[in-house]
Short mmCIF file of C-alpha atoms in Angstrom, two decimals:
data_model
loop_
_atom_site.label_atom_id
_atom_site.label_comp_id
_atom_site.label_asym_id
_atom_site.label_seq_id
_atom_site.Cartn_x
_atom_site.Cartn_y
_atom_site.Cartn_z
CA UNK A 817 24.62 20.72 8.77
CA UNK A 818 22.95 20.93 5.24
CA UNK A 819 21.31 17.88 5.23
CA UNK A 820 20.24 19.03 8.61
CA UNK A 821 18.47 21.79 8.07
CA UNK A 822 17.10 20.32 4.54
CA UNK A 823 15.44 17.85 6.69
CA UNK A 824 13.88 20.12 9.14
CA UNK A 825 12.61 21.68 6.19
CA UNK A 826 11.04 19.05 4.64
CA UNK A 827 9.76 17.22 8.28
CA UNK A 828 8.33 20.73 9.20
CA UNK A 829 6.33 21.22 5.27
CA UNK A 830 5.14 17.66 6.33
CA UNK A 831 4.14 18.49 10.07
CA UNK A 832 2.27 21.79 8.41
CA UNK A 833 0.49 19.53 6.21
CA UNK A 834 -0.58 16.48 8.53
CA UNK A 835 -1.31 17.86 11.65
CA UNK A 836 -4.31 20.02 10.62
CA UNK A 837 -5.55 17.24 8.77
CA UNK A 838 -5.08 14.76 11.54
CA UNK A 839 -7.14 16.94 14.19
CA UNK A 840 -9.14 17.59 11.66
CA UNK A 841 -9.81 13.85 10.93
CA UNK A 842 -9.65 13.00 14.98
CA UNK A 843 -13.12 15.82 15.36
CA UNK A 844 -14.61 14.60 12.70
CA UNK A 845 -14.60 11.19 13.62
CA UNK A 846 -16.43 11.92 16.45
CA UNK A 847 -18.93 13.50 14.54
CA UNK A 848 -20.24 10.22 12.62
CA UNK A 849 -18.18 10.98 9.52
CA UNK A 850 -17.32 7.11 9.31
CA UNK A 851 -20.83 6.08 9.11
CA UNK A 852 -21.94 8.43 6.51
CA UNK A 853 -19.34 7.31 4.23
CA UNK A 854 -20.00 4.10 5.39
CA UNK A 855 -23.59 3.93 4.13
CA UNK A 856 -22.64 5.91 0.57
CA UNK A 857 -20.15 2.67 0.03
CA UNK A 858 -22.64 -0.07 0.92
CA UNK A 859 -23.49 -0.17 -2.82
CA UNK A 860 -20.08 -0.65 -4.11
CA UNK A 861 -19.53 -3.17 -1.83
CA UNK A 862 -22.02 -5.36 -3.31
CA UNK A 863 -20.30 -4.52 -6.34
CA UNK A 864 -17.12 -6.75 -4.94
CA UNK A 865 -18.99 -9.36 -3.48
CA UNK A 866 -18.80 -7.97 -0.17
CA UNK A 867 -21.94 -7.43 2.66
CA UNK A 868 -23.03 -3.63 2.82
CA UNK A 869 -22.09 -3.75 6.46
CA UNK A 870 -18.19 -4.10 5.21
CA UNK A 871 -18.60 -0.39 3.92
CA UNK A 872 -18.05 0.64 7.81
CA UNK A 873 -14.88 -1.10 7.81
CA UNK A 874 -13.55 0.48 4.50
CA UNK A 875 -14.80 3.87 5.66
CA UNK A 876 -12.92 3.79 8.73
CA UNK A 877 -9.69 3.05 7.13
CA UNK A 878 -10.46 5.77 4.58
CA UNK A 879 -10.72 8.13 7.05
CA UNK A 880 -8.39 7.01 9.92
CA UNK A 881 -5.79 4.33 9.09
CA UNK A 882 -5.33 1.25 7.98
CA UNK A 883 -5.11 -0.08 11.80
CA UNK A 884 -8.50 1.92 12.75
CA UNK A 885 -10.26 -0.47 9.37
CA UNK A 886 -8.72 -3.85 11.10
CA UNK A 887 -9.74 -3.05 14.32
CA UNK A 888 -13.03 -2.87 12.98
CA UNK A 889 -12.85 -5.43 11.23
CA UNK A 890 -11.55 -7.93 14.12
CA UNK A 891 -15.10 -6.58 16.04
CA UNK A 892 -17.34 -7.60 13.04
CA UNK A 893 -15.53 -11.04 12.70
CA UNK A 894 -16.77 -11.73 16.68
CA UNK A 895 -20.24 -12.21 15.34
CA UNK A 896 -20.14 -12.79 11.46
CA UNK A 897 -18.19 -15.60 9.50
CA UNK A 898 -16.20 -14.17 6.70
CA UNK A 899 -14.53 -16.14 3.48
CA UNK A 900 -10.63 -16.19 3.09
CA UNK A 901 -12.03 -14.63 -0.42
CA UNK A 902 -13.89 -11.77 1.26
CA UNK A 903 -11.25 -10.99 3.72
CA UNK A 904 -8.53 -10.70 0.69
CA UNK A 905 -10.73 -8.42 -1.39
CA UNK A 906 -11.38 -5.83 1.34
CA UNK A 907 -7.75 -6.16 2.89
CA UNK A 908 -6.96 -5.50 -1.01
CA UNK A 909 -9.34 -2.18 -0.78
CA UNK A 910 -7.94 -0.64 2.24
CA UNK A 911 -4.98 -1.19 0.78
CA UNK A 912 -5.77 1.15 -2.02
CA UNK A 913 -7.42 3.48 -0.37
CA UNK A 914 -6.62 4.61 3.55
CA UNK A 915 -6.02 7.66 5.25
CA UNK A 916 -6.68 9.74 2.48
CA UNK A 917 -7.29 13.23 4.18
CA UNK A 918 -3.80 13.17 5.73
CA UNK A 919 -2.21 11.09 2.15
CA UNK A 920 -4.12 13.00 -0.12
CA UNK A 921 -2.89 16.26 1.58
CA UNK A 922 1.03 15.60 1.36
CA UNK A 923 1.03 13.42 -2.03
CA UNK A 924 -0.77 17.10 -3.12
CA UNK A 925 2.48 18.88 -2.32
CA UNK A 926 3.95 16.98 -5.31
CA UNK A 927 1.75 18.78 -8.14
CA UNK A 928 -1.06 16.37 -7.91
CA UNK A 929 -4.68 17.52 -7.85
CA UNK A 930 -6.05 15.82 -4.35
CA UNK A 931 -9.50 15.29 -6.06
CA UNK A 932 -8.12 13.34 -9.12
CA UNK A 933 -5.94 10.96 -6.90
CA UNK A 934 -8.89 10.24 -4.76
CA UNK A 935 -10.81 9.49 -8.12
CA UNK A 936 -7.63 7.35 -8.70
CA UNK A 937 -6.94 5.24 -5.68
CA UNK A 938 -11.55 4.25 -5.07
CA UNK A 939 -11.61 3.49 -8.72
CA UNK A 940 -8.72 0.99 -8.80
CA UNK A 941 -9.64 -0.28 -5.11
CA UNK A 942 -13.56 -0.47 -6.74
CA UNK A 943 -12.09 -2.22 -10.04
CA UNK A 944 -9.15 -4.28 -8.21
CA UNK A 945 -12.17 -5.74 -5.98
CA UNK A 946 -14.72 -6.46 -8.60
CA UNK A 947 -11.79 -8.38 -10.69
CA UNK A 948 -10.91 -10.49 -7.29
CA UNK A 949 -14.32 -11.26 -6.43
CA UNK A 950 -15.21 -12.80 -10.08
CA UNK A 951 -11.76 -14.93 -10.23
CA UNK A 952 -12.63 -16.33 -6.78
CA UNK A 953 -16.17 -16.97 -7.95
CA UNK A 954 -15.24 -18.24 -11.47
CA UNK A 955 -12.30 -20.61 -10.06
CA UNK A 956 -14.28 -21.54 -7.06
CA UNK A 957 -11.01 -20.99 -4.82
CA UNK A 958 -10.81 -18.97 -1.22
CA UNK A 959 -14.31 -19.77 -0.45
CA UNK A 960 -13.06 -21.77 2.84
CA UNK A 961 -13.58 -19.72 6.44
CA UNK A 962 -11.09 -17.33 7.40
CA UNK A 963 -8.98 -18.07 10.10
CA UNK A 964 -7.56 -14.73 11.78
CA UNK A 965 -4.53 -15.11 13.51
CA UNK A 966 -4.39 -11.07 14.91
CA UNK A 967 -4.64 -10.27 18.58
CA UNK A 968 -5.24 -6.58 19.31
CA UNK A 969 -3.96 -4.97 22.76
CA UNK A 970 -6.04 -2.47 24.43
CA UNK A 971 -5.33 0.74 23.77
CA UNK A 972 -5.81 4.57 25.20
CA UNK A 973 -8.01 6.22 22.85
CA UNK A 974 -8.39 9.49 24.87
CA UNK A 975 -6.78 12.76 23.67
CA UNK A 976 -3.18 12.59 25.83
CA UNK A 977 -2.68 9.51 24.25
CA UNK A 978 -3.50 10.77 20.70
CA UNK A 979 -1.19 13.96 21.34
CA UNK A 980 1.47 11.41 22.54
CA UNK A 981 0.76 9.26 19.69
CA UNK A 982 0.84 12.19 16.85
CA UNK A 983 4.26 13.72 18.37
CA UNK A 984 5.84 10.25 18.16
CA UNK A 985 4.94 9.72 14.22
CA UNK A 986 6.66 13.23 13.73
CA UNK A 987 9.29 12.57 15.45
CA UNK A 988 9.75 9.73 13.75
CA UNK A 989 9.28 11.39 10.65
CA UNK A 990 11.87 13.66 11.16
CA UNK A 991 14.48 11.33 11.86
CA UNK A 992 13.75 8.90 9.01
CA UNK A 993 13.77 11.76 6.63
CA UNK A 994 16.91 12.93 8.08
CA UNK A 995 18.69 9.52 7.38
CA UNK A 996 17.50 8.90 3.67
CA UNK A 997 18.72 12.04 2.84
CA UNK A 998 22.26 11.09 4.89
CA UNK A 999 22.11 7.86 3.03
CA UNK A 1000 21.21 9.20 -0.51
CA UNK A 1001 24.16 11.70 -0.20
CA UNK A 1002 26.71 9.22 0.59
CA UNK A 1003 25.26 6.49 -1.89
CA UNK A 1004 25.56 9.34 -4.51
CA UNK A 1005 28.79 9.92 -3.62
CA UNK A 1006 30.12 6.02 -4.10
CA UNK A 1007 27.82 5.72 -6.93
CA UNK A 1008 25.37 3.75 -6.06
CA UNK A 1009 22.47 5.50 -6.63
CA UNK A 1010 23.31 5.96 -10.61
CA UNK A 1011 23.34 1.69 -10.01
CA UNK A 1012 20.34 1.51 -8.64
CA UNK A 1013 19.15 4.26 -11.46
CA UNK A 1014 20.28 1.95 -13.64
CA UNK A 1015 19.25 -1.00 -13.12
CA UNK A 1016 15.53 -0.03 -12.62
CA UNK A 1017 15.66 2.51 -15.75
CA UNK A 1018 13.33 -0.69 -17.88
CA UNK A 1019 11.18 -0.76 -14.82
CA UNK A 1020 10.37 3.40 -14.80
CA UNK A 1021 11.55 3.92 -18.69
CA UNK A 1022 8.11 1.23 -18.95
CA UNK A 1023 6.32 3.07 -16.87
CA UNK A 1024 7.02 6.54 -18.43
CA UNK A 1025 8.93 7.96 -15.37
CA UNK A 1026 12.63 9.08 -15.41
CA UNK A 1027 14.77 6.44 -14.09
CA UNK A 1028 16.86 8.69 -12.13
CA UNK A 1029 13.23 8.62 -9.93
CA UNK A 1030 14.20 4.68 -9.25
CA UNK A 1031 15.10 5.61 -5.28
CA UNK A 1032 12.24 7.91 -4.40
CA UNK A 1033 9.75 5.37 -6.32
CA UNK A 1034 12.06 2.76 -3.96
CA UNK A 1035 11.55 4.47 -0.98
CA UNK A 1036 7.67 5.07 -1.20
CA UNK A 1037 6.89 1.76 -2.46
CA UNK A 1038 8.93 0.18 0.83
CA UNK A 1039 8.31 2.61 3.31
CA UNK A 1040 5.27 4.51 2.13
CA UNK A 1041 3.46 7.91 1.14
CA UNK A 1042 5.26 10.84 3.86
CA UNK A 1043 9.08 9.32 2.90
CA UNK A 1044 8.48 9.11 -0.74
CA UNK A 1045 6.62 12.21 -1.26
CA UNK A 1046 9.17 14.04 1.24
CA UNK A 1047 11.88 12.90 -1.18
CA UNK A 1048 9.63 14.68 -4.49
CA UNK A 1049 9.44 17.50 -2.64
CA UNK A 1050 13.18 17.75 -2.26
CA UNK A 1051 13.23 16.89 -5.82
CA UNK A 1052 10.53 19.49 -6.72
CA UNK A 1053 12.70 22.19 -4.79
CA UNK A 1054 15.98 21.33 -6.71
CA UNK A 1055 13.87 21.15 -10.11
CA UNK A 1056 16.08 18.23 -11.13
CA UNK A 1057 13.42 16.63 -12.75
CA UNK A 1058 10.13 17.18 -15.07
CA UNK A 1059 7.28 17.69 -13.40
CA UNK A 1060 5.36 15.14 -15.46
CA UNK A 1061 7.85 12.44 -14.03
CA UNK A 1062 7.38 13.74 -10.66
CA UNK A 1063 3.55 13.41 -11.49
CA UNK A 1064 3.39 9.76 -12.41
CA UNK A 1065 6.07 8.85 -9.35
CA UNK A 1066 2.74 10.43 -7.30
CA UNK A 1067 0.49 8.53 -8.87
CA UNK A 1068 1.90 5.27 -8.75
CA UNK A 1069 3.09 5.81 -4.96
CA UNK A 1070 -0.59 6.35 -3.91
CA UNK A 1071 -1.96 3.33 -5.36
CA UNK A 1072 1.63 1.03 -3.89
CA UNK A 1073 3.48 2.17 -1.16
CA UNK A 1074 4.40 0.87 2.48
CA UNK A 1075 4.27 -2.45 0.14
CA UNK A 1076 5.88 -4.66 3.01
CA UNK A 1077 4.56 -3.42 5.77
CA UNK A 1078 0.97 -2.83 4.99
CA UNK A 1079 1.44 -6.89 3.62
CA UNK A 1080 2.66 -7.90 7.07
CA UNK A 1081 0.14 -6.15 8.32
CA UNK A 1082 -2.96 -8.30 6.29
CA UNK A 1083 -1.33 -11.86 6.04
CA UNK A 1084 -2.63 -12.63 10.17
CA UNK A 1085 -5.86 -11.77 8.44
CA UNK A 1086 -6.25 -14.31 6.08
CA UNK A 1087 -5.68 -12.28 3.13
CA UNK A 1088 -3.96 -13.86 0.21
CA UNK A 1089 -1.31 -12.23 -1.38
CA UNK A 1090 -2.48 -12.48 -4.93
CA UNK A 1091 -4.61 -9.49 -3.77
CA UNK A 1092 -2.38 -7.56 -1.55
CA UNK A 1093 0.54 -7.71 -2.81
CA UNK A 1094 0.86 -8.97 -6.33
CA UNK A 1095 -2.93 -7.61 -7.15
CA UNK A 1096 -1.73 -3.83 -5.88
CA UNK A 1097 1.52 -3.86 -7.93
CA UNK A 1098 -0.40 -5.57 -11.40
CA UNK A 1099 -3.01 -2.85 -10.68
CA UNK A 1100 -0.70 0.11 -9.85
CA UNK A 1101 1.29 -0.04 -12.59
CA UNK A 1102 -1.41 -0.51 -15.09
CA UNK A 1103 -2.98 2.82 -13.53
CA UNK A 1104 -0.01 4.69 -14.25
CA UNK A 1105 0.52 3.37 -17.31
CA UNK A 1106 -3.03 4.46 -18.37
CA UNK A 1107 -2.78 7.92 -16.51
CA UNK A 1108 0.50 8.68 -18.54
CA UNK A 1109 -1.12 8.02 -22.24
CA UNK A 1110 -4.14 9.64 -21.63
CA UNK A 1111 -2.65 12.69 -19.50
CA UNK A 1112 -2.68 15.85 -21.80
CA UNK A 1113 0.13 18.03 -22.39
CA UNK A 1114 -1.90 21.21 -21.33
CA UNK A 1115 -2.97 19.34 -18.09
CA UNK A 1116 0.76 19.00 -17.42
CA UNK A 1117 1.00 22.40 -17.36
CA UNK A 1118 -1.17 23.16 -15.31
CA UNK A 1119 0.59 20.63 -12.81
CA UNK A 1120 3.38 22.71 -13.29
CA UNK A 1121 1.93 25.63 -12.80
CA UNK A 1122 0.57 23.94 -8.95
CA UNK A 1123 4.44 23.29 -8.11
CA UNK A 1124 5.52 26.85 -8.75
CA UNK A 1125 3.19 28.03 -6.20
#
């Protein structure tokens, strides 16, 4: 019954904090949002090597989803040819940087300032891309066509389909949350969790993050963003840990989380994996590694103070 109600909790903080942002994001879409941001990106996406006209496909995945960037993506690749290099470095971007009003929201409730983990997640997708386009360039590799092997079903994009579609991710939510925190009791309890704790502590002692962190850092970077950051806030609650830890577990869970699925997702694209897989880890952890040397004591503080709110 406690783990229960601590999950109703949790689901419900996250409901409060996505749904606004989702309708939010679902009005403003119509509005032409996308291609604003769309044309203030076409410079940087010279920067990576990539056409101006990519921007649209970035922006859409900033501000929807990673699925709303591919589908625009699969339109553009009707009438333009596209190297298995170009396709890796903007799968490697929207991997960095997606649905950040409704991420950027709930990875907020963990102390995090939104505006400096936006600053965060475009720099490294900015820097990330720039780096892949001049080792494809200076190697001379990936420049072959890119072969997509994605279909895309037609889909219901009027509003009783959205509604549908939003009340089955919460639902979802809720029951996902409830099991990790049914499974975390009972691996507790055997003692597998001070295993796991253990045999990660290298990984997060490297990284500057207390290892007892290893399963929520485990749980975002598999199954993504609303799971890990619902397990912080649990964390946050219980104040079992310092909020500096819980600071730099945010961090490095926006730049690499949903890590297999949002793979899966890009390999039918053509993208290689040097960019979306082992390019987001190399780049996330040298991110947090940077953000925890250069991080002030006062500005932890002030994180602080955000939690206690």
């Amino acid at each position: 019954m406690k783990l229960l109600k601590e999950s109703v909790r949790i689901s419900l903080k996250l409901l409060k904090i996505m749904l606004p942002i989702s309708i939010l994001v679902k009005v403003g879409s119509n509005f032409g949002i996308i291609d604003i941001l769309s044309k203030t990106l076409s410079p940087l996406m010279k920067i990576m090597g990539l056409s101006g006209e990519m921007g649209i496909v970035w922006a859409t995945a900033m501000i929807t989803n990673i699925y709303g960037g591919i589908l625009v993506l699969f339109t553009m690749v009707q009438n333009n040819v596209f190297t298995v290099a170009e396709i890796t470095i903007v799968a490697s971007i929207i991997l960095f940087a997606h649905s950040l009003p409704v991420e950027l929201k709930v990875i907020s409730e963990t102390g995090a300032k939104p505006w400096k983990i936006l600053s965060i997640r475009v720099l490294c997708a900015v820097i990330s891309g720039g780096c892949l386009n001049f080792l494809f360039k200076f190697f001379n590799i990936y420049q072959e066509t890119a072969v997509f092997r994605f279909t895309l079903k037609e889909s219901n994009s009027g509003i009783t389909s959205w509604i549908l579609g939003e009340l089955k991710k919460y639902i979802t939510i809720f029951v996902i949350i409830f099991i990790l925190l049914t499974l975390m009791e009972g691996l507790k309890k055997i003692g597998v969790i001070d295993w796991i704790n253990d045999k990660f502590s290298p990984v997060m002692s490297f990284l500057g993050i207390d290892p007892g962190l290893s399963l929520t850092c485990i749980v975002g970077l598999t199954m993504g963003i609303s799971y890990g950051s619902g397990l912080i806030i649990k964390e946050t609650r219980e104040g079992n840990y310092n909020r500096r830890d819980l600071f730099l577990v945010a961090v490095f869970m926006s730049l690499c989380h949903a890590l297999i699925e949002d793979t899966l997702l890009m390999i039918p694209l053509g993208a290689k994996m040097i960019g979306i897989f082992w390019g987001r880890i190399f780049f996330a952890v040298i991110f947090t590694l940077i953000f925890n040397k250069i991080m002030p004591k006062d500005e932890i503080k002030e994180v602080e103070a955000e939690l206690e709110k």
